[in-house]
């Protein structure tokens, strides 16, 4: 799977920005954990994760991405089989049965599944490129997407399920579908909404209720509350009682306070009150953006968002220059994944999206999330390094 390649085609600006974002992440993690004895070494762990991630990035970049098409079917079947195993004998953590115990080590198939799904859909949509104008081929692509999506949704892992749905939708659109088929898909999705709403579990609905508009007393405004009551037999207390809603939205409210405290220029690195006084929970993972906004201000937070969007743009540029449809869709899937996690993470910090547990790419603490993002960049770099014919010496 290795080929002799010309490193001049490697996207060095993309790598440099990824490294800069990772370094910023280490600094912010240090600030977020310095007053927590049990977390004080997390910034050092993150440095180790970066080094491992770089190794993964370069290893994947040196692989010829075209050879991955040979693994698409067996890898996808293995992924779906692992989700079935999780359903029957998986172990629960954080209210979600998402883990398999392998020799005493807990493994979460859904993290690697993001990339297996990208690789498989990119292979299918490129292999049957000429047939996608016919509805049966498109429906088959949706069926392949729904299999892991449903298995993840019933774990339940709402955040990962919508991530899969977004990635799959972007890849199908990028592959090219007829407008009338697209209209049929949208209509089908609308018809499926009542079924989807009926299967929402209590904690999912509670998270949705947290960011719905309320009146002065903290009650969800009557028209929306009436719609919820008509759609669901029972509502969680977070949707009905203001005090329960306030308790459930504590993290989001503290994040908003932190962002407001930062103002234009911020309070200074390691000087944020919500952060340093520990009012803000999970500040080194889900709500790290609010730490950035409080300590670096709107200017610093905007700069970091621009860096993240630069990464998305460079990956989309790689997709545009890809030598084949498979490479184009691989890079497009990577860009969709990174973009979606940025939007959702920042959105939940700003209380405009439900809390889903998705991390801020390259910045939030966590080995699995950081290494998986490095893997994603490695996939994009593999496509970039082969945007022309391979040069043999």
Coordinates of C-alpha atoms in Angstrom, one line a residue:
X1 CA 0.0 0.0 0.0
X2 CA 3.0 2.3 0.1
X3 CA 4.3 4.0 -3.0
X4 CA 7.2 6.3 -3.8
X5 CA 5.7 9.7 -3.8
X6 CA 6.7 13.3 -4.2
X7 CA 6.6 15.1 -0.9
X8 CA 6.3 18.5 -2.7
X9 CA 2.6 17.8 -3.0
X10 CA 2.2 17.4 0.7
X11 CA 0.0 20.2 2.1
X12 CA 2.4 21.8 4.5
X13 CA 0.3 24.9 5.3
X14 CA -2.5 22.5 6.4
X15 CA -0.1 20.6 8.7
X16 CA 1.3 23.8 10.2
X17 CA -2.2 25.1 11.1
X18 CA -3.2 21.8 12.6
X19 CA 0.0 21.9 14.7
X20 CA -0.8 25.5 15.7
X21 CA -4.3 24.5 16.8
X22 CA -3.0 21.6 18.7
X23 CA -0.5 23.8 20.5
X24 CA -3.3 26.3 21.4
X25 CA -5.3 23.3 22.7
X26 CA -2.4 22.3 25.0
X27 CA -2.2 25.9 26.4
X28 CA -6.0 26.1 26.9
X29 CA -6.1 22.7 28.5
X30 CA -3.3 23.7 30.9
X31 CA -5.4 26.8 31.9
X32 CA -8.6 24.8 32.3
X33 CA -7.0 22.1 34.5
X34 CA -4.3 23.9 36.5
X35 CA -6.6 24.3 39.6
X36 CA -7.9 20.7 39.5
X37 CA -5.4 18.3 41.2
X38 CA -6.9 15.2 39.5
X39 CA -6.6 16.9 36.0
X40 CA -3.3 18.8 36.4
X41 CA -1.3 16.6 34.1
X42 CA -3.8 16.5 31.3
X43 CA -1.9 19.1 29.2
X44 CA 1.1 16.8 29.3
X45 CA -1.0 13.8 28.2
X46 CA -2.3 16.0 25.4
X47 CA 1.3 16.6 24.2
X48 CA 1.8 12.8 24.1
X49 CA -1.5 12.4 22.1
X50 CA -0.2 15.0 19.6
X51 CA 3.0 13.1 19.1
X52 CA 1.1 9.9 18.6
X53 CA -1.3 11.6 16.3
X54 CA 1.5 13.0 14.1
X55 CA 2.8 9.5 13.7
X56 CA -0.6 8.4 12.6
X57 CA -1.0 11.3 10.3
X58 CA 2.3 10.7 8.4
X59 CA 1.7 6.9 8.3
X60 CA -1.8 7.4 6.8
X61 CA -0.5 10.0 4.4
X62 CA 2.2 7.6 3.0
X63 CA -0.5 5.0 2.3
X64 CA -1.9 5.1 -1.2
X65 CA -5.6 6.1 -0.5
X66 CA -6.7 4.2 -3.6
X67 CA -5.8 0.9 -2.0
X68 CA -8.3 1.7 0.8
X69 CA -11.1 0.9 -1.7
X70 CA -10.0 -2.8 -1.4
X71 CA -10.8 -2.7 2.3
X72 CA -14.0 -0.7 2.0
X73 CA -16.4 -3.7 2.1
X74 CA -14.8 -5.9 4.7
X75 CA -14.1 -2.9 7.0
X76 CA -17.7 -1.7 6.7
X77 CA -19.0 -5.2 7.5
X78 CA -16.7 -5.4 10.5
X79 CA -17.9 -2.0 11.7
X80 CA -21.5 -3.0 11.5
X81 CA -20.8 -6.3 13.1
X82 CA -19.1 -4.5 16.0
X83 CA -22.1 -2.3 16.5
X84 CA -24.3 -5.4 16.7
X85 CA -22.0 -6.8 19.3
X86 CA -22.2 -3.5 21.2
X87 CA -26.0 -3.8 21.2
X88 CA -26.0 -7.2 22.7
X89 CA -23.0 -7.3 25.1
X90 CA -21.7 -3.7 25.1
X91 CA -20.8 -1.9 28.3
X92 CA -22.4 1.4 29.3
X93 CA -20.6 4.5 30.3
X94 CA -22.2 8.0 30.6
X95 CA -25.7 6.6 29.9
X96 CA -24.7 5.1 26.5
X97 CA -23.9 1.5 25.7
X98 CA -21.1 2.2 23.2
X99 CA -18.2 0.2 24.4
X100 CA -16.8 -3.3 23.9
X101 CA -14.5 -4.9 26.5
X102 CA -11.5 -6.3 24.6
X103 CA -9.0 -8.0 26.9
X104 CA -9.9 -5.6 29.7
X105 CA -9.7 -2.5 27.5
X106 CA -12.8 -0.6 26.6
X107 CA -13.1 0.1 22.8
X108 CA -15.6 2.4 21.2
X109 CA -16.3 1.3 17.6
X110 CA -18.1 4.5 16.7
X111 CA -15.0 6.6 16.8
X112 CA -13.2 4.6 14.1
X113 CA -16.5 4.0 12.5
X114 CA -16.6 7.7 11.3
X115 CA -13.7 7.0 9.0
X116 CA -14.8 3.5 8.0
X117 CA -18.2 5.0 6.9
X118 CA -16.4 7.8 4.9
X119 CA -14.2 5.2 3.2
X120 CA -17.1 2.8 2.4
X121 CA -19.5 5.5 1.1
X122 CA -16.7 7.2 -0.9
X123 CA -16.0 3.8 -2.5
X124 CA -19.6 3.0 -3.2
X125 CA -20.5 6.4 -4.6
X126 CA -17.4 6.5 -6.8
X127 CA -17.8 2.9 -8.0
X128 CA -21.4 3.4 -9.0
X129 CA -20.9 7.0 -10.1
X130 CA -22.7 6.4 -13.4
X131 CA -25.6 4.7 -11.8
X132 CA -26.4 7.3 -9.2
X133 CA -28.8 9.1 -11.5
X134 CA -31.0 6.1 -11.0
X135 CA -33.0 5.9 -7.8
X136 CA -32.2 2.3 -6.8
X137 CA -28.5 3.1 -6.5
X138 CA -29.2 6.1 -4.4
X139 CA -31.6 4.2 -2.2
X140 CA -29.0 1.5 -1.7
X141 CA -26.5 4.2 -0.5
X142 CA -29.1 5.4 2.0
X143 CA -29.6 1.8 3.2
X144 CA -25.9 1.4 3.8
X145 CA -25.9 4.7 5.7
X146 CA -28.9 3.8 7.8
X147 CA -27.6 0.5 9.0
X148 CA -24.8 1.9 11.3
X149 CA -26.8 5.1 12.0
X150 CA -29.7 3.2 13.5
X151 CA -27.4 0.9 15.5
X152 CA -25.6 4.0 17.0
X153 CA -28.8 5.9 17.6
X154 CA -30.2 3.1 19.8
X155 CA -27.1 2.8 22.0
X156 CA -28.1 5.7 22.5
X157 CA -25.5 8.1 21.1
X158 CA -27.4 11.0 19.6
X159 CA -24.3 13.1 18.8
X160 CA -22.6 10.4 16.8
X161 CA -25.8 9.5 15.0
X162 CA -26.3 13.0 13.7
X163 CA -22.6 13.1 12.8
X164 CA -23.0 10.0 10.6
X165 CA -26.2 11.4 9.1
X166 CA -24.5 14.7 8.2
X167 CA -21.4 13.1 6.7
X168 CA -23.4 10.7 4.7
X169 CA -25.7 13.4 3.4
X170 CA -22.8 15.6 2.3
X171 CA -21.1 12.7 0.5
X172 CA -24.3 11.8 -1.3
X173 CA -24.8 15.4 -2.4
X174 CA -21.1 15.7 -3.4
X175 CA -21.4 12.5 -5.5
X176 CA -24.2 14.1 -7.5
X177 CA -27.9 13.3 -7.4
X178 CA -30.8 14.5 -9.5
X179 CA -32.9 17.3 -8.1
X180 CA -36.1 15.2 -8.3
X181 CA -34.4 12.4 -6.3
X182 CA -33.1 15.0 -3.8
X183 CA -36.7 16.3 -3.4
X184 CA -37.9 12.7 -2.8
X185 CA -35.2 12.3 -0.1
X186 CA -36.2 15.5 1.6
X187 CA -39.8 14.5 1.5
X188 CA -39.0 11.1 3.0
X189 CA -37.0 12.7 5.8
X190 CA -39.9 15.0 6.6
X191 CA -42.3 12.0 6.7
X192 CA -39.9 10.2 9.0
X193 CA -39.8 13.0 11.5
X194 CA -42.8 11.8 13.6
X195 CA -41.2 8.3 13.9
X196 CA -37.9 10.0 14.9
X197 CA -39.6 12.1 17.4
X198 CA -41.4 9.1 18.9
X199 CA -38.1 7.3 19.5
X200 CA -36.3 10.2 21.2
X201 CA -35.2 9.2 24.6
X202 CA -35.8 11.3 27.7
X203 CA -32.3 12.7 28.0
X204 CA -32.3 13.7 24.3
X205 CA -35.6 15.6 24.6
X206 CA -34.3 17.2 27.8
X207 CA -31.2 18.5 26.0
X208 CA -33.4 19.9 23.2
X209 CA -35.7 21.6 25.8
X210 CA -32.7 23.4 27.3
X211 CA -32.1 25.7 24.4
X212 CA -35.8 26.3 23.4
X213 CA -37.0 29.9 24.0
X214 CA -38.6 30.6 27.4
X215 CA -40.7 33.3 29.0
X216 CA -39.6 35.5 31.9
X217 CA -40.4 32.8 34.4
X218 CA -38.3 30.2 32.7
X219 CA -41.2 28.2 31.1
X220 CA -40.9 27.2 27.5
X221 CA -43.1 29.5 25.5
X222 CA -46.7 28.1 25.2
X223 CA -46.9 27.4 21.4
X224 CA -43.7 25.3 21.4
X225 CA -44.7 23.6 24.7
X226 CA -48.1 22.7 23.2
X227 CA -46.4 21.1 20.2
X228 CA -44.1 19.1 22.4
X229 CA -47.1 17.9 24.4
X230 CA -48.9 16.9 21.3
X231 CA -45.9 15.0 20.0
X232 CA -44.9 13.1 23.2
X233 CA -47.0 11.2 25.7
X234 CA -44.7 12.3 28.6
X235 CA -42.2 15.2 28.8
X236 CA -39.1 15.2 31.0
X237 CA -39.2 17.7 33.9
X238 CA -36.6 19.8 32.1
X239 CA -39.3 20.7 29.6
X240 CA -41.9 21.6 32.2
X241 CA -40.4 22.9 35.4
X242 CA -38.1 26.0 35.2
X243 CA -36.0 24.9 38.2
X244 CA -35.3 21.5 36.6
X245 CA -34.5 23.2 33.3
X246 CA -32.1 25.6 35.1
X247 CA -30.3 22.7 36.7
X248 CA -30.0 20.8 33.5
X249 CA -28.7 23.8 31.6
X250 CA -26.1 24.8 34.3
X251 CA -23.1 24.0 32.0
X252 CA -24.5 25.9 29.1
X253 CA -25.4 28.9 31.2
X254 CA -21.9 29.0 32.8
X255 CA -20.4 28.8 29.3
X256 CA -22.5 31.8 28.2
X257 CA -21.3 33.7 31.3
X258 CA -17.7 32.9 30.5
X259 CA -18.1 34.0 26.9
X260 CA -19.7 37.2 28.0
X261 CA -16.9 37.8 30.5
X262 CA -14.3 37.7 27.8
X263 CA -15.6 40.7 25.9
X264 CA -13.5 41.8 23.0
X265 CA -9.9 41.1 24.2
X266 CA -10.5 38.6 27.1
X267 CA -9.3 38.4 30.7
X268 CA -6.0 36.9 29.8
X269 CA -4.6 33.4 29.6
X270 CA -5.3 31.4 32.8
X271 CA -7.2 34.4 34.2
X272 CA -10.8 33.5 33.4
X273 CA -13.0 33.6 36.5
X274 CA -15.5 31.0 35.4
X275 CA -12.7 28.8 34.4
X276 CA -10.2 29.3 37.3
X277 CA -12.9 29.3 40.0
X278 CA -14.3 26.0 38.6
X279 CA -17.8 27.2 37.9
X280 CA -17.4 25.8 34.4
X281 CA -17.6 22.1 34.2
X282 CA -16.1 19.8 31.5
X283 CA -14.1 22.9 30.6
X284 CA -11.2 21.0 29.0
X285 CA -13.4 19.0 26.6
X286 CA -17.0 19.9 25.6
X287 CA -16.9 23.5 26.8
X288 CA -13.3 24.4 26.0
X289 CA -14.5 27.1 23.5
X290 CA -16.0 29.1 26.4
X291 CA -12.6 29.0 28.1
X292 CA -11.0 30.4 24.9
X293 CA -13.6 33.1 24.6
X294 CA -13.3 34.1 28.3
X295 CA -9.5 34.3 28.4
X296 CA -8.7 35.4 24.8
X297 CA -11.9 37.4 24.1
X298 CA -13.9 37.6 20.9
X299 CA -10.7 38.5 18.9
X300 CA -8.9 35.4 20.1
X301 CA -11.9 33.1 19.7
X302 CA -12.5 34.5 16.2
X303 CA -8.9 33.9 15.2
X304 CA -9.1 30.3 16.4
X305 CA -12.3 29.8 14.4
X306 CA -10.6 31.2 11.3
X307 CA -7.8 28.7 11.8
X308 CA -10.3 25.9 12.0
X309 CA -12.1 27.1 8.9
X310 CA -8.8 27.3 7.2
X311 CA -8.3 23.6 7.8
X312 CA -11.7 22.9 6.3
X313 CA -10.9 25.0 3.3
X314 CA -7.6 23.3 2.7
X315 CA -9.2 19.9 2.8
X316 CA -11.9 21.0 0.4
X317 CA -9.2 22.3 -1.9
X318 CA -7.6 18.9 -1.8
X319 CA -11.0 17.4 -2.7
X320 CA -11.2 19.8 -5.6
X321 CA -7.8 18.8 -6.9
X322 CA -8.2 15.0 -6.3
X323 CA -7.3 12.9 -9.4
X324 CA -10.4 10.7 -9.1
X325 CA -13.9 10.5 -7.6
X326 CA -12.9 8.3 -4.7
X327 CA -10.2 10.7 -3.6
X328 CA -12.6 13.6 -4.0
X329 CA -15.2 12.0 -1.8
X330 CA -12.7 10.9 0.9
X331 CA -11.4 14.5 1.3
X332 CA -15.0 15.8 1.2
X333 CA -16.0 13.4 4.0
X334 CA -13.1 14.6 6.1
X335 CA -14.0 18.2 5.6
X336 CA -17.6 17.5 6.4
X337 CA -16.6 15.8 9.7
X338 CA -14.3 18.6 10.9
X339 CA -16.8 21.3 9.9
X340 CA -19.7 19.6 11.6
X341 CA -17.9 19.1 14.9
X342 CA -16.8 22.8 14.8
X343 CA -20.4 24.0 14.3
X344 CA -22.0 21.7 16.9
X345 CA -19.3 22.3 19.6
X346 CA -19.4 26.1 19.2
X347 CA -23.2 26.0 18.8
X348 CA -23.7 24.2 22.1
X349 CA -21.3 26.6 23.9
X350 CA -23.4 29.5 22.6
X351 CA -26.7 27.7 23.5
X352 CA -28.0 27.6 20.0
X353 CA -27.6 23.8 19.7
X354 CA -28.3 20.9 22.1
X355 CA -25.4 19.5 24.0
X356 CA -24.1 16.4 22.2
X357 CA -20.7 15.7 23.6
X358 CA -18.8 16.5 20.3
X359 CA -15.4 18.0 20.9
X360 CA -13.7 21.0 19.3
X361 CA -11.3 19.5 16.7
X362 CA -7.6 19.6 17.6
X363 CA -8.2 21.6 20.7
X364 CA -10.4 19.7 23.2
X365 CA -8.6 17.2 25.5
X366 CA -8.8 13.6 24.6
X367 CA -6.6 11.0 22.9
X368 CA -9.3 9.3 20.8
X369 CA -10.7 12.5 19.5
X370 CA -7.3 14.1 18.7
X371 CA -5.8 11.0 17.1
X372 CA -8.9 10.4 15.0
X373 CA -8.7 14.0 13.7
X374 CA -5.0 13.5 12.9
X375 CA -6.0 10.3 11.1
X376 CA -8.6 12.4 9.1
X377 CA -5.9 14.9 8.1
X378 CA -3.6 12.0 7.1
X379 CA -6.4 10.7 4.7
X380 CA -6.7 14.2 3.2
X381 CA -2.9 14.4 2.8
X382 CA -2.8 11.0 1.1
X383 CA -5.1 12.4 -1.5
X384 CA -3.1 15.7 -1.8
X385 CA 0.2 13.8 -2.3
X386 CA -1.3 12.0 -5.3
X387 CA -3.1 14.7 -7.1
X388 CA -0.8 14.1 -10.0
X389 CA 0.7 10.9 -11.4
X390 CA 3.1 9.3 -9.1
X391 CA 6.7 10.0 -9.9
X392 CA 9.0 7.0 -9.9
X393 CA 12.8 7.4 -9.6

